[in-house]
Coordinates of C-alpha atoms in Angstrom, one line a residue:
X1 CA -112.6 63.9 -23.8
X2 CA -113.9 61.0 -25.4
X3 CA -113.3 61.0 -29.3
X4 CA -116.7 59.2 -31.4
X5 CA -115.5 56.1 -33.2
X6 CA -112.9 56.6 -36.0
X7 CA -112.8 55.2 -39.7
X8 CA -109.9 52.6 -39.1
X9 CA -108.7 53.9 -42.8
X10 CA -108.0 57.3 -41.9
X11 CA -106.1 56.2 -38.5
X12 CA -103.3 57.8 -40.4
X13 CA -104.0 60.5 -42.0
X14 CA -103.9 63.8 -41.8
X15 CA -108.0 64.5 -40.8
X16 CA -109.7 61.9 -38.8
X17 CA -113.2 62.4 -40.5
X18 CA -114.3 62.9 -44.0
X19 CA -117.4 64.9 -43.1
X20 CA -118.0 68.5 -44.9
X21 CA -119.6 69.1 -48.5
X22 CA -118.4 66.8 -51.9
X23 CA -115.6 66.9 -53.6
X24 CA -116.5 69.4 -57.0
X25 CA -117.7 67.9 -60.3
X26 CA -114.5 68.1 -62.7
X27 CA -115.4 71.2 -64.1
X28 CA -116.2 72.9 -61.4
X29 CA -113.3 74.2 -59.3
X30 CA -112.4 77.8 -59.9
X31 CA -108.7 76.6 -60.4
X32 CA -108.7 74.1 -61.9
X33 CA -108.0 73.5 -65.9
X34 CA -108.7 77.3 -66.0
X35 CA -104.9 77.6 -66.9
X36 CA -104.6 74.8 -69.5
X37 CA -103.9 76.6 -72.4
X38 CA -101.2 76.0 -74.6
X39 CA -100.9 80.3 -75.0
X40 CA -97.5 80.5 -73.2
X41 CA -98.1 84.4 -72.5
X42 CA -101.1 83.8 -70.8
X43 CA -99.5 81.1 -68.2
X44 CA -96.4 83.2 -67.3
X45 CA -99.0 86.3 -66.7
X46 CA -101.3 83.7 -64.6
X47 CA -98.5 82.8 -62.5
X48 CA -97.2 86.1 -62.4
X49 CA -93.0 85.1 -63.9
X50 CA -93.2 87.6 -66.6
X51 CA -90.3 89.6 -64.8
X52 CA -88.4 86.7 -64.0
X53 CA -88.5 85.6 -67.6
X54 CA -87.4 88.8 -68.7
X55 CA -84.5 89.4 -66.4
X56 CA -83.5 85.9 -67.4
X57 CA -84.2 86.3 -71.0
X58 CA -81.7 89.8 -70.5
X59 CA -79.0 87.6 -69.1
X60 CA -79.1 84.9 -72.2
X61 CA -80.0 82.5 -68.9
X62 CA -82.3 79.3 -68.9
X63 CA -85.6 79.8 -66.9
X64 CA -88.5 77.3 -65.8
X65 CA -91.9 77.1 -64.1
X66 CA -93.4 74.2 -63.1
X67 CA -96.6 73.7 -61.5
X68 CA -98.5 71.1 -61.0
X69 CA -102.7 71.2 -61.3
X70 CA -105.9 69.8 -60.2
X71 CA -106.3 66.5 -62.6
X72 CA -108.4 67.2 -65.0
X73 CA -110.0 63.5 -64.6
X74 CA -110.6 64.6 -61.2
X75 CA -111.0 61.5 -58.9
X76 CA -110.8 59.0 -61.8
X77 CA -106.9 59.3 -62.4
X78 CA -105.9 56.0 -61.4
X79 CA -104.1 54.9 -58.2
X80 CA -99.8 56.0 -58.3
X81 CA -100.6 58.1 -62.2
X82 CA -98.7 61.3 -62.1
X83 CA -100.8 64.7 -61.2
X84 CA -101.6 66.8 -64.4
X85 CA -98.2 69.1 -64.6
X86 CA -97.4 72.3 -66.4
X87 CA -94.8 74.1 -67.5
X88 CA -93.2 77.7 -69.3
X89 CA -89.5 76.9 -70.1
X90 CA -86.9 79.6 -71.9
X91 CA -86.0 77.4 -74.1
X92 CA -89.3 75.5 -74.5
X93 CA -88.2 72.4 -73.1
X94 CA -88.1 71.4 -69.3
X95 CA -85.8 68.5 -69.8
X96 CA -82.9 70.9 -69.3
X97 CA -84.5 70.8 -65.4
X98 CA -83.1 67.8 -65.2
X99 CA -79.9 67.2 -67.4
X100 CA -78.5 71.1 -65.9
X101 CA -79.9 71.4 -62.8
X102 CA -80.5 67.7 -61.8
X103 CA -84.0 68.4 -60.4
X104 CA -86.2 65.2 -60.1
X105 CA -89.9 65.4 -58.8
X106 CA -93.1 63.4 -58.7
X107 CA -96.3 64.0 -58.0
X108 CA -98.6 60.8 -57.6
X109 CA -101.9 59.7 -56.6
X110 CA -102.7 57.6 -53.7
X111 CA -105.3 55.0 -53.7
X112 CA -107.9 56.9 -52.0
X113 CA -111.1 56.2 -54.7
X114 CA -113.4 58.7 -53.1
X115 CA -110.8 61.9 -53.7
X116 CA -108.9 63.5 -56.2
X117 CA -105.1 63.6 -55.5
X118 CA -104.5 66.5 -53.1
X119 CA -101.1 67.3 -53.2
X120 CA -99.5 69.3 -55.0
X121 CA -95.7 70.8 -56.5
X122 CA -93.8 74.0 -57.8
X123 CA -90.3 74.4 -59.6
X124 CA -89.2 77.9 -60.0
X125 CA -85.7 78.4 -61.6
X126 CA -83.3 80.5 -63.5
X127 CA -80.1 79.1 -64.3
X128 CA -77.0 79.7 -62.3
X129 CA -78.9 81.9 -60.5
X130 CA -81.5 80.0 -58.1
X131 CA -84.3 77.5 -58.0
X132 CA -87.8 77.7 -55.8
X133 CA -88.8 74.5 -55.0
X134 CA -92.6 73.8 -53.1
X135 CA -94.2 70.7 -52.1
X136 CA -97.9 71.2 -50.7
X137 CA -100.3 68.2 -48.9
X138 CA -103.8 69.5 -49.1
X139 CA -106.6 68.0 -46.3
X140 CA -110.2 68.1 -46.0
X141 CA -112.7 68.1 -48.9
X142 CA -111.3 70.7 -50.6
X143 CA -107.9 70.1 -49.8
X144 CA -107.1 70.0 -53.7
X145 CA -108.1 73.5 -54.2
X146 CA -106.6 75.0 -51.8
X147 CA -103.4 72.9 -52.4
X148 CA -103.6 74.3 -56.1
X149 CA -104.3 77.6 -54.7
X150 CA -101.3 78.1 -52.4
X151 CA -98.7 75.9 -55.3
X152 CA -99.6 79.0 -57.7
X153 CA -100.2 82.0 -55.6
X154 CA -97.0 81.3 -53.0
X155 CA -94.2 81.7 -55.4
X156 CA -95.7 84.6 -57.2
X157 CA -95.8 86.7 -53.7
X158 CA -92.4 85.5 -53.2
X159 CA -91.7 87.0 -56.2
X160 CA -93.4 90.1 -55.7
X161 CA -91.4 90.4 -52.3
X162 CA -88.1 90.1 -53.6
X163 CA -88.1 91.3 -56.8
X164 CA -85.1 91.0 -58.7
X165 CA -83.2 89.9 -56.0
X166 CA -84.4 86.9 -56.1
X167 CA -81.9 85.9 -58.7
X168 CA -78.9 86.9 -56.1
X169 CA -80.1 86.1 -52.9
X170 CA -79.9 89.7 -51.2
X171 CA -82.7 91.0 -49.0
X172 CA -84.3 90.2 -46.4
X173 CA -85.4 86.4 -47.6
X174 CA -86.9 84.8 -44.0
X175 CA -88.8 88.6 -43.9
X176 CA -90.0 87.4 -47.1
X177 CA -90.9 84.3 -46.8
X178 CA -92.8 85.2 -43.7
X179 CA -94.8 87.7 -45.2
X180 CA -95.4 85.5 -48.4
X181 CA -97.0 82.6 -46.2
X182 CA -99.2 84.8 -43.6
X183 CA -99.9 87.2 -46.9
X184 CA -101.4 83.7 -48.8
X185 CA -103.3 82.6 -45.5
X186 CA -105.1 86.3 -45.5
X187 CA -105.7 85.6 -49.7
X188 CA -107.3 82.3 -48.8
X189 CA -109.8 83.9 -46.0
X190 CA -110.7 86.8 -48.4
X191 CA -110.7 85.0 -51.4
X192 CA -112.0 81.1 -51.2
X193 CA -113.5 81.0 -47.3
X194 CA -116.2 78.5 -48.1
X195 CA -113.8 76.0 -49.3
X196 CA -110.9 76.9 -46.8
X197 CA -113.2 76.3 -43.7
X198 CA -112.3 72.6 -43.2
X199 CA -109.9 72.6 -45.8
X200 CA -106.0 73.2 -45.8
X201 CA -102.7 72.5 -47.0
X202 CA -99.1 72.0 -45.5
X203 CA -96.4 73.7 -47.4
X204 CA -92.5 73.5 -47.2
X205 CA -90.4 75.5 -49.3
X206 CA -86.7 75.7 -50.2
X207 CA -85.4 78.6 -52.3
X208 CA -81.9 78.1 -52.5
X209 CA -79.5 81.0 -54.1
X210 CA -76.6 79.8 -56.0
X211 CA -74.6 82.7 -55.5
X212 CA -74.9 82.8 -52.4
X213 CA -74.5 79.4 -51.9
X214 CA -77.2 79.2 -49.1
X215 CA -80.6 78.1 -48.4
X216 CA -83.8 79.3 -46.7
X217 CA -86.6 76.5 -45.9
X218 CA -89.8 77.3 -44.9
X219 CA -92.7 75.1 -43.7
X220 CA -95.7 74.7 -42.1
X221 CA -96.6 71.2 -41.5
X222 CA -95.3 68.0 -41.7
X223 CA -93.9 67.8 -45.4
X224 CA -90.5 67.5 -44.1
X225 CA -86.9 68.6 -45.6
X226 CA -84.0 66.1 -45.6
X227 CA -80.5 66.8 -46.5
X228 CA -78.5 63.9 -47.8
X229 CA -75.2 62.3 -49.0
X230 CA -76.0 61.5 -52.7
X231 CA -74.2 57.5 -52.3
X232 CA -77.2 57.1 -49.1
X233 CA -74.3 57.3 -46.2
X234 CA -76.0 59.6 -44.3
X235 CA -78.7 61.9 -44.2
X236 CA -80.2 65.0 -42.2
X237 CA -84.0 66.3 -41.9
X238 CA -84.2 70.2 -41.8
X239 CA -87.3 70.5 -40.6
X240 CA -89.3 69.3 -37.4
X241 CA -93.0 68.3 -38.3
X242 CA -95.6 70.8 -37.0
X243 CA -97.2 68.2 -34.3
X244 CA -100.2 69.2 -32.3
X245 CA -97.9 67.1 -29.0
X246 CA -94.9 69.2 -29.3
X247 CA -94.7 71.7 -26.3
X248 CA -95.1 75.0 -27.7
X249 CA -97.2 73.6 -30.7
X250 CA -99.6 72.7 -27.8
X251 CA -98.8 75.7 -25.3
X252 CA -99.9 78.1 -28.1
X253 CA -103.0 76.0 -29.6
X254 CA -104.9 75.6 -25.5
X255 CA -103.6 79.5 -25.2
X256 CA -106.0 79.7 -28.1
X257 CA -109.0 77.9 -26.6
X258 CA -108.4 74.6 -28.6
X259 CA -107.5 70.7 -27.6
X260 CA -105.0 68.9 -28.2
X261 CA -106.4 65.1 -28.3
X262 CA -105.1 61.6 -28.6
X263 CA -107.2 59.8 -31.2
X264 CA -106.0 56.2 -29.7
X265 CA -103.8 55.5 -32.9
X266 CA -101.3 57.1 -33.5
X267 CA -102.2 60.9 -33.6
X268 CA -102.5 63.9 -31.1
X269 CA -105.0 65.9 -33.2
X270 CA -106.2 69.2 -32.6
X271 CA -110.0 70.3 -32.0
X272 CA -111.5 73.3 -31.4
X273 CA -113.0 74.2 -28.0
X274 CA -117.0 73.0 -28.9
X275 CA -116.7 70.6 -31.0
X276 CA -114.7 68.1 -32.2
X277 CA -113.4 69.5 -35.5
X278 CA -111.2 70.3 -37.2
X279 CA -109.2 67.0 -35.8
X280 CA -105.9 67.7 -37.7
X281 CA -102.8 66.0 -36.8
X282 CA -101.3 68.5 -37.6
X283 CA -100.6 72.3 -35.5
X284 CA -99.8 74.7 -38.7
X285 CA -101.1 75.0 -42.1
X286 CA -102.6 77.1 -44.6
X287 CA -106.1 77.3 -45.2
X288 CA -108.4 75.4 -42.2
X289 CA -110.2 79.0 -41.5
X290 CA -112.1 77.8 -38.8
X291 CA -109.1 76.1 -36.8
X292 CA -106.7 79.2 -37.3
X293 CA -110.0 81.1 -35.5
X294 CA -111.1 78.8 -33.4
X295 CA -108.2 76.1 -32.3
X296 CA -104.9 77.9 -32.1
X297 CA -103.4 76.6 -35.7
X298 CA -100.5 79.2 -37.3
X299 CA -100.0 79.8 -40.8
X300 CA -96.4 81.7 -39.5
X301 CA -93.8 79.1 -41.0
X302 CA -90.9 77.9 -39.6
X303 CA -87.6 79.6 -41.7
X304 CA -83.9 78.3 -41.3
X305 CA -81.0 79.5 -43.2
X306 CA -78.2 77.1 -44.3
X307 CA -74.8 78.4 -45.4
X308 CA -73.7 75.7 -47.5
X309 CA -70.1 75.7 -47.4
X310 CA -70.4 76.1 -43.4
X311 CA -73.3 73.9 -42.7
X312 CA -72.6 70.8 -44.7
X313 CA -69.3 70.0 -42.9
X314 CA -71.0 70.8 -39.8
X315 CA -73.2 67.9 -40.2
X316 CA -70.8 65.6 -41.9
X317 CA -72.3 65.8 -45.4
X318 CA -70.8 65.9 -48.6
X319 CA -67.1 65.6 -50.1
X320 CA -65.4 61.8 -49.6
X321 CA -67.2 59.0 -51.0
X322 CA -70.7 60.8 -50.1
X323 CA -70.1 62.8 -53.0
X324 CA -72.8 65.3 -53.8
X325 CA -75.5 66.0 -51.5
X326 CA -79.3 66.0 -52.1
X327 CA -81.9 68.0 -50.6
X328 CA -85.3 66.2 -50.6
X329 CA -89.0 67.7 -49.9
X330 CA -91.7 65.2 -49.5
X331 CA -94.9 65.0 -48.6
X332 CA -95.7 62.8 -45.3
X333 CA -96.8 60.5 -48.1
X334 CA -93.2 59.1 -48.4
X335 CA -92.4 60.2 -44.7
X336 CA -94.4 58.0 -42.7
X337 CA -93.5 55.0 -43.0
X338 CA -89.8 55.4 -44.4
X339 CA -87.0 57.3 -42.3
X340 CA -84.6 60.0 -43.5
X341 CA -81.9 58.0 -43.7
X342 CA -83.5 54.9 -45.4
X343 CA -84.9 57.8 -48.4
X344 CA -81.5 58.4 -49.4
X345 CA -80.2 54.9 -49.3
X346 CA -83.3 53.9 -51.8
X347 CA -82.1 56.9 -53.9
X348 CA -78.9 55.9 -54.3
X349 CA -78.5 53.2 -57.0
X350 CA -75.3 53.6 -57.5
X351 CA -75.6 56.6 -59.4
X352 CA -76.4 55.4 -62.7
X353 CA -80.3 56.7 -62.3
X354 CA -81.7 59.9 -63.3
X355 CA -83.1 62.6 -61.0
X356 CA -86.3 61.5 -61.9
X357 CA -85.9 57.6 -61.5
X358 CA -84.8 58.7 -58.3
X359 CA -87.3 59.8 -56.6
X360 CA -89.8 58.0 -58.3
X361 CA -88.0 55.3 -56.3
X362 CA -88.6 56.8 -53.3
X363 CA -92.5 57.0 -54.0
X364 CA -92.6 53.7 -55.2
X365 CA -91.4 52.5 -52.1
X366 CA -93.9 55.0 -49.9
X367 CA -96.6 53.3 -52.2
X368 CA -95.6 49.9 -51.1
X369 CA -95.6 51.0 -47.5
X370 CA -99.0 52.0 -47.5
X371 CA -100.6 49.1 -49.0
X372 CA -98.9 46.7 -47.1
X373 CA -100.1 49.1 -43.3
X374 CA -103.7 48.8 -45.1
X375 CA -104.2 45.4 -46.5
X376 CA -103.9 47.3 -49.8
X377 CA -106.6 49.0 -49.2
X378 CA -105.6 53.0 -48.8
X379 CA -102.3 55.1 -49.7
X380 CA -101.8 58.9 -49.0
X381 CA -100.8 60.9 -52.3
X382 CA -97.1 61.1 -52.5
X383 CA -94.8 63.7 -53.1
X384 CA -91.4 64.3 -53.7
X385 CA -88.7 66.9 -55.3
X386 CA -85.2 65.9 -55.3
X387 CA -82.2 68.7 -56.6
X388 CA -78.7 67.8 -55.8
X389 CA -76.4 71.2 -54.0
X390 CA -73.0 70.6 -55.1

């Protein structure tokens, strides 16, 4: 089928039309700035960590959350500015995040004038115990809400699935993470429909158990995972991107009724039977209501299990001159134009840089990528966490 002529600008990204209702005034969006408050009861009850606060409070144990939220400047927050972030820390000061736990993470606007930046972040952890990590690339009009949406609600059914073994790792974790993705899908149809009609997010996860010494990821999407030797020697991605081309990505989506459709770029995007929406590049996501019912997309994530001390030697990471190794979650913001291996070599520095400086690094470098594809015209937001797994 014939596709109707294509903004040139959006050749790249993630929908291949902007058509659908505008973007919210500031102060309109249900979830945005409503948790703003500087009462920290009332965020750890919003984001439903009261347990995990107390369990860690009970164990004389540092604790975070970290969330990042729509800005409350809406589209005006300038081009590469940071996303409005939020935190509840036990103490009541996040930079242990980094000095402890060596967690780095950004969270920047592209230059896109006519949106608001649309990804999103999360940072769950308790000292010694585990962290949470989420990165989250909304699409379509309302991509920022349901982005926001997903970044706050996700982690708390985790939560809620595990309960307090989510500080040791037992259970049935890919069980949970399953049910905590397809249970946030069936929230967003019952509870924000009109805006999750054309509208979505990718997410990847990591929750990675220090006890245990293993990780889970989980992803739906192309916000990929890359494991890494801190000195950039070599480098590993986790996690295949959800394409629309891929055989069973496409085997399922025509099963459905829906196409799968070169758009004469450099995307296979995915319509539905009658009419050329939703035109994702993408085969899985949350949100997108009417191509989960109507073009084959899943909201069932991807889940793989890494046994540290087994898996790392396996693929030739860590120990030696590597030293530690990094995992990485970024949006496709950093990953399109820059390859796995190339992200850890620009994170390297010789070791001298924070967490932080590194992976603001990184999303400088995705920034300067962009403008120089567009004639500095258009960047995707960009997104990145960083935490090192000794």
């Amino acid at each position: 089928p014939r596709l109707p002529p294509m903004d040139k600008q959006r050749r790249r990204l993630t929908v291949s039309h902007t058509d659908g209702p505008p973007l919210l005034d500031d102060d309109s969006s249900p979830t945005g700035g409503g948790l703003a408050k500087d009462a920290r009861d009332q965020l750890i009850e919003d984001w439903g960590v009261a347990d995990l606060f107390n369990w860690a409070e009970q164990g004389n144990l540092r604790a975070i959350a970290l969330l990042t939220m729509t800005d409350r400047v809406g589209k005006d927050k300038g081009s590469k500015e940071d996303k409005d972030e939020f935190w509840v820390s036990q103490p009541p000061n996040e930079q242990w995040l980094q000095d402890a736990l060596g967690v780095g993470w950004a969270c920047r606007k592209g230059c896109k004038p006519e949106a608001c930046n649309q990804d999103c972040l999360s940072i769950l952890a308790v000292e010694d115990m585990f962290e949470f990590l989420g990165v989250y690339d909304g699409h379509g009009p309302y991509g920022h809400d349901v982005s926001e949406f997903v970044c706050r609600e996700l982690p708390k059914k985790f939560l809620k699935c595990l309960g307090k073994n989510v500080l040791s790792g037992e259970g049935d974790i890919e069980a949970a993470l399953k049910e905590s993705f397809l249970g946030i899908q069936a929230q967003i149809k019952e509870r924000m429909r009109d805006r999750a009609e054309s509208s979505g997010t990718t997410v990847t996860i990591a929750y990675h158990s220090v006890g245990k010494n293993k990780v889970w990821l989980a992803h739906v999407g192309d916000s990929r995972a890359v494991l890494g030797n801190a000195d950039g020697s070599k480098a590993k991605a986790l996690t295949v991107d959800h394409k629309p081309d891929l055989e069973g990505e496409r085997r399922r989506i025509e099963q459905a009724g829906g196409r799968v459709i070169f758009d004469g770029y450099f995307n296979h995007r995915v319509f539905a039977a009658r009419t050329l929406a939703p035109g994702l590049n993408m085969s899985r996501a949350l949100g997108d209501i009417m191509g989960h019912e109507e073009a084959g997309l899943s909201a069932e994530p991807e889940v793989l299990e890494l046994d540290l001390a087994r898996d790392l030697a396996q693929f030739g990471l860590g120990g030696g001159p590597g030293g530690d190794v990094r995992l990485v979650l970024c949006t496709d913001g950093v990953w399109e134009f820059i390859e796995d291996s190339e992200a850890f070599k620009i994170m390297a520095r010789g070791g001298k840089a924070t967490p932080n400086e590194c992976i603001r690094d990184l999303t400088d470098c995705g920034w300067r990528k962009w403008m120089e594809d567009s004639d500095n015209e258009i960047a995707d937001d960009i997104t990145g966490i960083l935490i090192p797994l000794r």
